[in-house]
Amino acid sequence: MSERMSIGEKRVVRDYWEERPCGSHAARAASGTQAFFDQIEAHRYRSEPFITGFADFPRWAHKRVLEIGTGSATDLTNFARAGAMVTGIDLTTAAVELAQRRLSLEGLRGDVRVADAEQLPFADRSFDLVYSWGVLHHTPDTRAAIGEVRRVLDDGGQARVMLYG
């Protein structure tokens, strides 16, 4: 993917994920139900068991966590279950609605919104952890997205990011 992508190309990427929120392919239950989310979570951690060790959910209790690219909010939910103060962003309305629904079903709190990783709508040094699993390298301007991660991390904060190529 080129370092710069046109607005039209970015719209195509967003539209693709609007129709297929990340993780939803793994569920047979009705979208937005607890069974739906349980099926997605079981599939995710069965197919990628190393995520839980990498994320280290309990470590972030009482810390400010931003997830970039929430998809259906499996990891975001686990940070919240562990006691983190969670914020999640996704480029798509579909993913944000699923994430909000999931947190609500489990009685968890979090701020989930549509936003672009290249222009994060948060003040400098807002988070103790910025977490992103397989997302940032798909942004049109990966350097800008990484710059934004650095900007919103508090002093001593961590970025835990998985990229593939």
PDB file of C-alpha atoms in Angstrom:
ATOM      1  CA  MET A   1       0.000   0.000   0.000  1.00  0.00           C
ATOM      2  CA  SER A   2       1.348   3.422  -0.833  1.00  0.00           C
ATOM      3  CA  GLU A   3       2.369   5.828   1.898  1.00  0.00           C
ATOM      4  CA  ARG A   4      -0.388   8.193   0.752  1.00  0.00           C
ATOM      5  CA  MET A   5      -3.880   7.123  -0.212  1.00  0.00           C
ATOM      6  CA  SER A   6      -6.530   9.232  -1.853  1.00  0.00           C
ATOM      7  CA  ILE A   7      -9.694  10.126   0.021  1.00  0.00           C
ATOM      8  CA  GLY A   8     -11.590   7.881  -2.388  1.00  0.00           C
ATOM      9  CA  GLU A   9      -9.334   4.915  -1.674  1.00  0.00           C
ATOM     10  CA  LYS A  10      -9.673   5.470   2.069  1.00  0.00           C
ATOM     11  CA  ARG A  11     -13.444   5.488   1.634  1.00  0.00           C
ATOM     12  CA  VAL A  12     -13.244   2.105  -0.138  1.00  0.00           C
ATOM     13  CA  VAL A  13     -11.300   0.647   2.803  1.00  0.00           C
ATOM     14  CA  ARG A  14     -13.784   2.079   5.304  1.00  0.00           C
ATOM     15  CA  ASP A  15     -16.743   0.784   3.297  1.00  0.00           C
ATOM     16  CA  TYR A  16     -15.213  -2.709   3.181  1.00  0.00           C
ATOM     17  CA  TRP A  17     -14.952  -2.844   6.981  1.00  0.00           C
ATOM     18  CA  GLU A  18     -18.402  -1.277   7.443  1.00  0.00           C
ATOM     19  CA  GLU A  19     -19.811  -4.388   5.783  1.00  0.00           C
ATOM     20  CA  ARG A  20     -17.481  -6.813   7.617  1.00  0.00           C
ATOM     21  CA  PRO A  21     -16.610  -5.637  11.141  1.00  0.00           C
ATOM     22  CA  CYS A  22     -13.408  -7.360  12.158  1.00  0.00           C
ATOM     23  CA  GLY A  23     -14.125 -10.644  13.904  1.00  0.00           C
ATOM     24  CA  SER A  24     -17.769 -10.885  12.852  1.00  0.00           C
ATOM     25  CA  HIS A  25     -16.973 -13.635  10.332  1.00  0.00           C
ATOM     26  CA  ALA A  26     -16.366 -16.017  13.249  1.00  0.00           C
ATOM     27  CA  ALA A  27     -19.894 -15.798  14.671  1.00  0.00           C
ATOM     28  CA  ARG A  28     -23.021 -17.622  13.609  1.00  0.00           C
ATOM     29  CA  ALA A  29     -25.260 -16.136  16.304  1.00  0.00           C
ATOM     30  CA  ALA A  30     -27.331 -13.028  15.627  1.00  0.00           C
ATOM     31  CA  SER A  31     -25.216  -9.883  15.445  1.00  0.00           C
ATOM     32  CA  GLY A  32     -25.000  -7.948  18.686  1.00  0.00           C
ATOM     33  CA  THR A  33     -26.093 -10.774  20.970  1.00  0.00           C
ATOM     34  CA  GLN A  34     -23.997 -12.116  23.839  1.00  0.00           C
ATOM     35  CA  ALA A  35     -23.665 -15.405  21.931  1.00  0.00           C
ATOM     36  CA  PHE A  36     -22.331 -13.477  18.921  1.00  0.00           C
ATOM     37  CA  PHE A  37     -19.623 -11.821  21.014  1.00  0.00           C
ATOM     38  CA  ASP A  38     -18.806 -15.051  22.860  1.00  0.00           C
ATOM     39  CA  GLN A  39     -18.276 -16.861  19.546  1.00  0.00           C
ATOM     40  CA  ILE A  40     -16.002 -14.105  18.250  1.00  0.00           C
ATOM     41  CA  GLU A  41     -13.949 -14.111  21.448  1.00  0.00           C
ATOM     42  CA  ALA A  42     -13.588 -17.899  21.523  1.00  0.00           C
ATOM     43  CA  HIS A  43     -12.434 -17.931  17.901  1.00  0.00           C
ATOM     44  CA  ARG A  44      -9.999 -15.034  18.360  1.00  0.00           C
ATOM     45  CA  TYR A  45      -8.166 -16.455  21.339  1.00  0.00           C
ATOM     46  CA  ARG A  46      -8.248 -20.011  19.994  1.00  0.00           C
ATOM     47  CA  SER A  47      -6.747 -18.972  16.651  1.00  0.00           C
ATOM     48  CA  GLU A  48      -4.327 -16.406  18.138  1.00  0.00           C
ATOM     49  CA  PRO A  49      -3.674 -17.584  21.723  1.00  0.00           C
ATOM     50  CA  PHE A  50      -0.631 -15.339  22.095  1.00  0.00           C
ATOM     51  CA  ILE A  51      -2.794 -12.181  22.121  1.00  0.00           C
ATOM     52  CA  THR A  52      -3.646 -12.477  25.808  1.00  0.00           C
ATOM     53  CA  GLY A  53       0.009 -12.610  26.838  1.00  0.00           C
ATOM     54  CA  PHE A  54       0.915  -9.753  24.528  1.00  0.00           C
ATOM     55  CA  ALA A  55      -1.943  -7.540  25.711  1.00  0.00           C
ATOM     56  CA  ASP A  56      -1.415  -8.475  29.383  1.00  0.00           C
ATOM     57  CA  PHE A  57      -4.912  -7.255  30.244  1.00  0.00           C
ATOM     58  CA  PRO A  58      -4.559  -7.356  34.078  1.00  0.00           C
ATOM     59  CA  ARG A  59      -1.473  -5.141  33.976  1.00  0.00           C
ATOM     60  CA  TRP A  60      -3.588  -2.203  32.784  1.00  0.00           C
ATOM     61  CA  ALA A  61      -6.125  -2.142  35.640  1.00  0.00           C
ATOM     62  CA  HIS A  62      -6.876   1.468  36.625  1.00  0.00           C
ATOM     63  CA  LYS A  63      -4.854   2.731  33.643  1.00  0.00           C
ATOM     64  CA  ARG A  64      -6.024   4.730  30.618  1.00  0.00           C
ATOM     65  CA  VAL A  65      -6.072   2.451  27.567  1.00  0.00           C
ATOM     66  CA  LEU A  66      -6.728   3.415  23.951  1.00  0.00           C
ATOM     67  CA  GLU A  67      -7.372   0.698  21.395  1.00  0.00           C
ATOM     68  CA  ILE A  68      -6.978   1.758  17.776  1.00  0.00           C
ATOM     69  CA  GLY A  69      -9.156  -0.427  15.555  1.00  0.00           C
ATOM     70  CA  THR A  70     -11.588  -2.015  17.991  1.00  0.00           C
ATOM     71  CA  GLY A  71     -13.414  -4.189  15.490  1.00  0.00           C
ATOM     72  CA  SER A  72     -15.991  -6.108  17.538  1.00  0.00           C
ATOM     73  CA  ALA A  73     -14.211  -5.072  20.762  1.00  0.00           C
ATOM     74  CA  THR A  74     -12.889  -8.401  21.985  1.00  0.00           C
ATOM     75  CA  ASP A  75      -9.616  -7.005  23.290  1.00  0.00           C
ATOM     76  CA  LEU A  76     -11.167  -3.706  24.407  1.00  0.00           C
ATOM     77  CA  THR A  77     -13.694  -5.665  26.470  1.00  0.00           C
ATOM     78  CA  ASN A  78     -10.937  -7.677  28.121  1.00  0.00           C
ATOM     79  CA  PHE A  79      -9.065  -4.511  29.084  1.00  0.00           C
ATOM     80  CA  ALA A  80     -12.317  -3.194  30.606  1.00  0.00           C
ATOM     81  CA  ARG A  81     -12.995  -6.489  32.410  1.00  0.00           C
ATOM     82  CA  ALA A  82      -9.528  -6.183  33.943  1.00  0.00           C
ATOM     83  CA  GLY A  83     -10.387  -2.727  35.283  1.00  0.00           C
ATOM     84  CA  ALA A  84      -8.810  -0.432  32.694  1.00  0.00           C
ATOM     85  CA  MET A  85     -10.407   2.878  31.755  1.00  0.00           C
ATOM     86  CA  VAL A  86     -10.959   2.108  28.079  1.00  0.00           C
ATOM     87  CA  THR A  87     -11.301   4.208  24.984  1.00  0.00           C
ATOM     88  CA  GLY A  88     -11.633   2.652  21.559  1.00  0.00           C
ATOM     89  CA  ILE A  89     -11.662   4.036  18.065  1.00  0.00           C
ATOM     90  CA  ASP A  90     -12.484   2.518  14.736  1.00  0.00           C
ATOM     91  CA  LEU A  91     -12.813   3.949  11.259  1.00  0.00           C
ATOM     92  CA  THR A  92     -16.286   2.429  10.912  1.00  0.00           C
ATOM     93  CA  THR A  93     -19.647   3.092  12.483  1.00  0.00           C
ATOM     94  CA  ALA A  94     -20.476  -0.629  12.381  1.00  0.00           C
ATOM     95  CA  ALA A  95     -17.523  -1.549  14.599  1.00  0.00           C
ATOM     96  CA  VAL A  96     -18.174   1.306  17.006  1.00  0.00           C
ATOM     97  CA  GLU A  97     -21.815   0.277  17.394  1.00  0.00           C
ATOM     98  CA  LEU A  98     -20.784  -3.339  18.037  1.00  0.00           C
ATOM     99  CA  ALA A  99     -18.174  -2.254  20.577  1.00  0.00           C
ATOM    100  CA  GLN A 100     -20.657  -0.038  22.406  1.00  0.00           C
ATOM    101  CA  ARG A 101     -23.210  -2.849  22.409  1.00  0.00           C
ATOM    102  CA  ARG A 102     -20.675  -5.332  23.743  1.00  0.00           C
ATOM    103  CA  LEU A 103     -19.572  -3.116  26.615  1.00  0.00           C
ATOM    104  CA  SER A 104     -23.211  -2.396  27.465  1.00  0.00           C
ATOM    105  CA  LEU A 105     -24.170  -6.093  27.487  1.00  0.00           C
ATOM    106  CA  GLU A 106     -21.416  -6.781  29.994  1.00  0.00           C
ATOM    107  CA  GLY A 107     -22.131  -3.752  32.168  1.00  0.00           C
ATOM    108  CA  LEU A 108     -18.753  -2.224  31.331  1.00  0.00           C
ATOM    109  CA  ARG A 109     -17.941   1.409  30.697  1.00  0.00           C
ATOM    110  CA  GLY A 110     -15.878   2.873  27.918  1.00  0.00           C
ATOM    111  CA  ASP A 111     -15.682   5.616  25.347  1.00  0.00           C
ATOM    112  CA  VAL A 112     -15.903   4.183  21.831  1.00  0.00           C
ATOM    113  CA  ARG A 113     -16.080   6.447  18.810  1.00  0.00           C
ATOM    114  CA  VAL A 114     -15.480   6.726  15.096  1.00  0.00           C
ATOM    115  CA  ALA A 115     -12.067   8.275  14.529  1.00  0.00           C
ATOM    116  CA  ASP A 116      -9.070   8.124  12.228  1.00  0.00           C
ATOM    117  CA  ALA A 117      -5.751   6.829  13.583  1.00  0.00           C
ATOM    118  CA  GLU A 118      -3.960   9.493  11.561  1.00  0.00           C
ATOM    119  CA  GLN A 119      -5.790  12.286  13.423  1.00  0.00           C
ATOM    120  CA  LEU A 120      -6.622  11.092  16.929  1.00  0.00           C
ATOM    121  CA  PRO A 121      -9.179  13.331  18.682  1.00  0.00           C
ATOM    122  CA  PHE A 122      -7.389  13.261  22.045  1.00  0.00           C
ATOM    123  CA  ALA A 123      -5.113  15.622  23.926  1.00  0.00           C
ATOM    124  CA  ASP A 124      -1.395  14.984  24.167  1.00  0.00           C
ATOM    125  CA  ARG A 125      -0.380  12.435  26.831  1.00  0.00           C
ATOM    126  CA  SER A 126      -3.939  11.121  27.348  1.00  0.00           C
ATOM    127  CA  PHE A 127      -3.159   7.390  27.666  1.00  0.00           C
ATOM    128  CA  ASP A 128      -0.961   4.983  29.590  1.00  0.00           C
ATOM    129  CA  LEU A 129      -1.305   2.345  26.871  1.00  0.00           C
ATOM    130  CA  VAL A 130      -2.074   2.558  23.188  1.00  0.00           C
ATOM    131  CA  TYR A 131      -2.912  -0.896  21.860  1.00  0.00           C
ATOM    132  CA  SER A 132      -3.513  -1.892  18.265  1.00  0.00           C
ATOM    133  CA  TRP A 133      -3.616  -5.382  16.801  1.00  0.00           C
ATOM    134  CA  GLY A 134      -3.069  -5.629  13.053  1.00  0.00           C
ATOM    135  CA  VAL A 135      -4.409  -2.189  12.173  1.00  0.00           C
ATOM    136  CA  LEU A 136      -1.825   0.588  11.892  1.00  0.00           C
ATOM    137  CA  HIS A 137      -0.033  -0.797   8.844  1.00  0.00           C
ATOM    138  CA  HIS A 138      -3.331  -0.590   6.945  1.00  0.00           C
ATOM    139  CA  THR A 139      -3.560   3.168   7.405  1.00  0.00           C
ATOM    140  CA  PRO A 140      -2.797   5.253   4.329  1.00  0.00           C
ATOM    141  CA  ASP A 141      -0.161   7.259   6.206  1.00  0.00           C
ATOM    142  CA  THR A 142       1.330   4.824   8.706  1.00  0.00           C
ATOM    143  CA  ARG A 143       3.951   7.352   9.812  1.00  0.00           C
ATOM    144  CA  ALA A 144       1.243   9.841  10.741  1.00  0.00           C
ATOM    145  CA  ALA A 145      -0.642   7.161  12.695  1.00  0.00           C
ATOM    146  CA  ILE A 146       2.493   6.175  14.611  1.00  0.00           C
ATOM    147  CA  GLY A 147       3.177   9.847  15.293  1.00  0.00           C
ATOM    148  CA  GLU A 148      -0.311  10.139  16.749  1.00  0.00           C
ATOM    149  CA  VAL A 149       0.294   7.098  18.961  1.00  0.00           C
ATOM    150  CA  ARG A 150       3.412   8.773  20.342  1.00  0.00           C
ATOM    151  CA  ARG A 151       1.591  12.073  20.823  1.00  0.00           C
ATOM    152  CA  VAL A 152      -1.271  10.641  22.909  1.00  0.00           C
ATOM    153  CA  LEU A 153       0.959   8.421  25.080  1.00  0.00           C
ATOM    154  CA  ASP A 154       1.688   9.798  28.520  1.00  0.00           C
ATOM    155  CA  ASP A 155       5.263  10.010  29.741  1.00  0.00           C
ATOM    156  CA  GLY A 156       6.292   6.451  30.582  1.00  0.00           C
ATOM    157  CA  GLY A 157       3.359   5.040  28.615  1.00  0.00           C
ATOM    158  CA  GLN A 158       3.577   2.063  26.289  1.00  0.00           C
ATOM    159  CA  ALA A 159       2.465   1.256  22.784  1.00  0.00           C
ATOM    160  CA  ARG A 160       1.682  -2.407  22.191  1.00  0.00           C
ATOM    161  CA  VAL A 161       1.220  -2.783  18.467  1.00  0.00           C
ATOM    162  CA  MET A 162       1.136  -5.836  16.215  1.00  0.00           C
ATOM    163  CA  LEU A 163       1.901  -5.354  12.536  1.00  0.00           C
ATOM    164  CA  TYR A 164       2.148  -7.919   9.786  1.00  0.00           C
ATOM    165  CA  GLY A 165       3.117  -7.794   6.186  1.00  0.00           C
TER     166      GLY A 165
END
